[in-house]
Short mmCIF file of C-alpha atoms in Angstrom, two decimals:
data_model
loop_
_atom_site.label_atom_id
_atom_site.label_comp_id
_atom_site.label_asym_id
_atom_site.label_seq_id
_atom_site.Cartn_x
_atom_site.Cartn_y
_atom_site.Cartn_z
CA UNK A 11 10.62 2.33 -14.78
CA UNK A 12 6.90 1.99 -14.24
CA UNK A 13 7.23 -1.75 -15.87
CA UNK A 14 9.67 -2.22 -13.12
CA UNK A 15 8.55 -1.41 -10.02
CA UNK A 16 4.92 -3.18 -11.32
CA UNK A 17 6.90 -6.30 -11.54
CA UNK A 18 8.21 -5.94 -8.33
CA UNK A 19 4.52 -5.06 -6.90
CA UNK A 20 3.58 -8.31 -8.81
CA UNK A 21 6.50 -10.02 -7.15
CA UNK A 22 5.47 -9.36 -4.05
CA UNK A 23 1.72 -9.72 -4.18
CA UNK A 24 2.73 -13.91 -5.06
CA UNK A 25 5.76 -13.96 -2.68
CA UNK A 26 2.98 -12.62 0.13
CA UNK A 27 0.78 -15.42 -0.06
CA UNK A 28 3.78 -18.14 1.14
CA UNK A 29 4.98 -16.30 3.72
CA UNK A 30 3.84 -17.29 7.05
CA UNK A 31 5.44 -15.26 9.78
CA UNK A 32 3.65 -11.79 10.73
CA UNK A 33 6.60 -9.66 10.76
CA UNK A 34 7.51 -10.71 6.90
CA UNK A 35 4.21 -10.06 6.49
CA UNK A 36 4.09 -6.82 7.92
CA UNK A 37 7.52 -6.47 6.01
CA UNK A 38 5.94 -7.18 2.14
CA UNK A 39 3.17 -5.04 3.36
CA UNK A 40 4.86 -2.17 3.80
CA UNK A 41 7.18 -2.63 0.77
CA UNK A 42 3.72 -3.06 -1.28
CA UNK A 43 2.56 0.15 -0.14
CA UNK A 44 5.62 2.19 -0.87
CA UNK A 45 5.47 0.85 -4.59
CA UNK A 46 1.62 1.32 -4.68
CA UNK A 47 2.06 5.09 -3.40
CA UNK A 48 5.10 5.90 -5.88
CA UNK A 49 3.39 4.34 -9.02
CA UNK A 50 0.49 6.37 -7.66
CA UNK A 51 1.91 9.72 -7.86
CA UNK A 52 4.23 9.02 -11.32
CA UNK A 53 1.02 8.47 -12.97
CA UNK A 54 -0.79 11.76 -11.13
CA UNK A 55 2.36 13.76 -11.58
CA UNK A 56 1.13 14.82 -8.46
CA UNK A 57 2.20 13.55 -4.87
CA UNK A 58 -0.11 14.43 -2.17
CA UNK A 59 -2.54 11.95 -2.61
CA UNK A 60 0.07 9.16 -2.29
CA UNK A 61 1.72 11.08 0.38
CA UNK A 62 -1.72 11.07 2.32
CA UNK A 63 -2.29 6.94 1.42
CA UNK A 64 1.28 6.34 2.90
CA UNK A 65 0.61 7.89 6.14
CA UNK A 66 -2.75 6.32 6.46
CA UNK A 67 -1.21 2.41 5.82
CA UNK A 68 1.40 4.07 8.10
CA UNK A 69 -0.61 4.44 10.53
CA UNK A 70 -2.42 1.06 10.80
CA UNK A 71 0.81 -1.00 10.13
CA UNK A 72 2.00 0.60 13.38
CA UNK A 73 -1.05 -1.04 15.35
CA UNK A 74 -0.23 -4.37 13.82
CA UNK A 75 2.90 -3.88 15.20
CA UNK A 76 2.04 -3.43 18.46
CA UNK A 77 -0.33 -6.08 18.34
CA UNK A 78 1.90 -8.66 16.38
CA UNK A 79 4.83 -7.63 19.08
CA UNK A 80 2.58 -8.61 22.03
CA UNK A 81 1.46 -12.12 20.47
CA UNK A 82 4.09 -13.18 18.56
CA UNK A 83 7.38 -11.89 20.13
CA UNK A 84 9.58 -15.34 20.42
CA UNK A 85 8.76 -16.73 17.09
CA UNK A 86 11.69 -16.99 14.91
CA UNK A 87 11.53 -16.40 11.31
CA UNK A 88 13.01 -18.94 8.72
CA UNK A 89 13.96 -17.97 4.98
CA UNK A 90 12.37 -21.13 2.39
CA UNK A 91 14.92 -21.84 -0.35
CA UNK A 92 11.85 -23.27 -2.58
CA UNK A 93 10.13 -20.03 -1.92
CA UNK A 94 12.82 -17.76 -2.78
CA UNK A 95 13.85 -20.24 -6.00
CA UNK A 96 10.47 -19.58 -7.20
CA UNK A 97 10.19 -16.23 -6.60
CA UNK A 98 13.47 -15.38 -8.93
CA UNK A 99 12.26 -17.73 -11.40
CA UNK A 100 9.28 -15.77 -11.31
CA UNK A 101 10.43 -12.37 -11.85
CA UNK A 102 13.10 -13.63 -14.18
CA UNK A 103 10.33 -14.57 -16.23
CA UNK A 104 8.01 -11.45 -15.38
CA UNK A 105 11.23 -9.06 -16.80
CA UNK A 106 11.51 -10.93 -20.19
CA UNK A 107 8.10 -10.84 -20.65
CA UNK A 108 7.95 -7.18 -20.21
CA UNK A 109 11.01 -6.70 -22.46
CA UNK A 110 9.22 -8.07 -25.09
CA UNK A 111 6.32 -6.35 -24.90
CA UNK A 112 8.24 -3.01 -24.67
CA UNK A 113 8.83 -2.33 -28.21
CA UNK A 114 4.30 -1.71 -28.47
CA UNK A 115 4.97 0.87 -25.95
CA UNK A 116 5.09 4.66 -26.78
CA UNK A 117 5.14 7.71 -25.29
CA UNK A 118 1.68 8.93 -26.09
CA UNK A 119 -0.47 5.68 -24.36
CA UNK A 120 1.40 6.71 -21.24
CA UNK A 121 0.44 10.38 -21.79
CA UNK A 122 -2.88 9.61 -22.42
CA UNK A 123 -3.38 6.89 -19.20
CA UNK A 124 -2.28 10.46 -17.56
CA UNK A 125 -4.45 12.33 -18.77
CA UNK A 126 -7.63 10.35 -18.37
CA UNK A 127 -6.24 9.59 -14.48
CA UNK A 128 -6.05 13.59 -14.00
CA UNK A 129 -9.14 13.85 -14.93
CA UNK A 130 -10.56 11.05 -12.97
CA UNK A 131 -9.46 12.77 -10.08
CA UNK A 132 -10.15 16.31 -10.63
CA UNK A 133 -14.47 14.42 -10.88
CA UNK A 134 -14.13 13.87 -7.22
CA UNK A 135 -13.37 17.73 -6.43
CA UNK A 136 -14.95 20.03 -8.81
CA UNK A 137 -19.36 20.47 -8.05
CA UNK A 138 -21.35 18.84 -7.21
CA UNK A 139 -19.11 16.01 -5.73
CA UNK A 140 -16.51 18.16 -4.10
CA UNK A 141 -18.97 19.38 -1.35
CA UNK A 142 -19.82 15.89 -0.79
CA UNK A 143 -16.10 14.38 -0.58
CA UNK A 144 -15.48 17.52 1.91
CA UNK A 145 -18.71 16.83 4.13
CA UNK A 146 -17.59 13.11 4.44
CA UNK A 147 -13.79 14.20 5.24
CA UNK A 148 -15.29 16.40 7.87
CA UNK A 149 -17.54 13.69 9.32
CA UNK A 150 -14.44 11.38 9.75
CA UNK A 151 -12.34 13.95 11.18
CA UNK A 152 -15.51 14.21 13.98
CA UNK A 153 -15.82 10.16 14.03
CA UNK A 154 -12.10 10.23 15.06
CA UNK A 155 -12.06 13.22 17.88
CA UNK A 156 -15.36 11.79 19.04
CA UNK A 157 -13.43 7.83 19.00
CA UNK A 158 -10.68 9.49 20.72
CA UNK A 159 -12.61 11.20 23.85
CA UNK A 160 -14.65 8.34 24.16
CA UNK A 161 -12.09 5.76 24.84
CA UNK A 162 -10.00 5.45 27.95
CA UNK A 163 -6.45 4.01 27.50
CA UNK A 164 -6.45 2.46 30.75
CA UNK A 165 -9.08 0.19 28.94
CA UNK A 166 -8.70 -1.76 26.24
CA UNK A 167 -6.39 -4.58 24.11
CA UNK A 168 -3.23 -3.36 24.44
CA UNK A 169 -3.39 -2.18 28.76
CA UNK A 170 -0.91 -2.93 30.65
CA UNK A 171 -1.22 -6.26 32.70
CA UNK A 172 -1.29 -6.14 36.27
#
């Protein structure tokens, strides 16, 4: 399951470099974000960090969607047959390569990788770095509140034209 998601993520990364339409790029970025969050949650056995990561990416994508719809609203999106064929061939090759190597991957490798990841994440919240992480989160919250209070809704890049 994990290898399938990694292969899908790699295929989408290759597909992203060939896209020209902003909406297609946004859709690939959203799918890439969902795959990354799922992989991260499966590796950590804890889904709170991927959940927060997904919400942050989703907020950024909503802002980008507003800009794209105001700038490129009438642009048509076309699917290239060359691009579809190349992506299909590359994905098939990656699946075949991963099947060949699957005999060497064991559960012990996966277990040790999970333990290492958990240890890396726990270091952020133990002393002495826990207080630094908390201060950083509080600083970001304060900055968010200040920026929201300073900005005027009617004077911005997305204001309504008169």
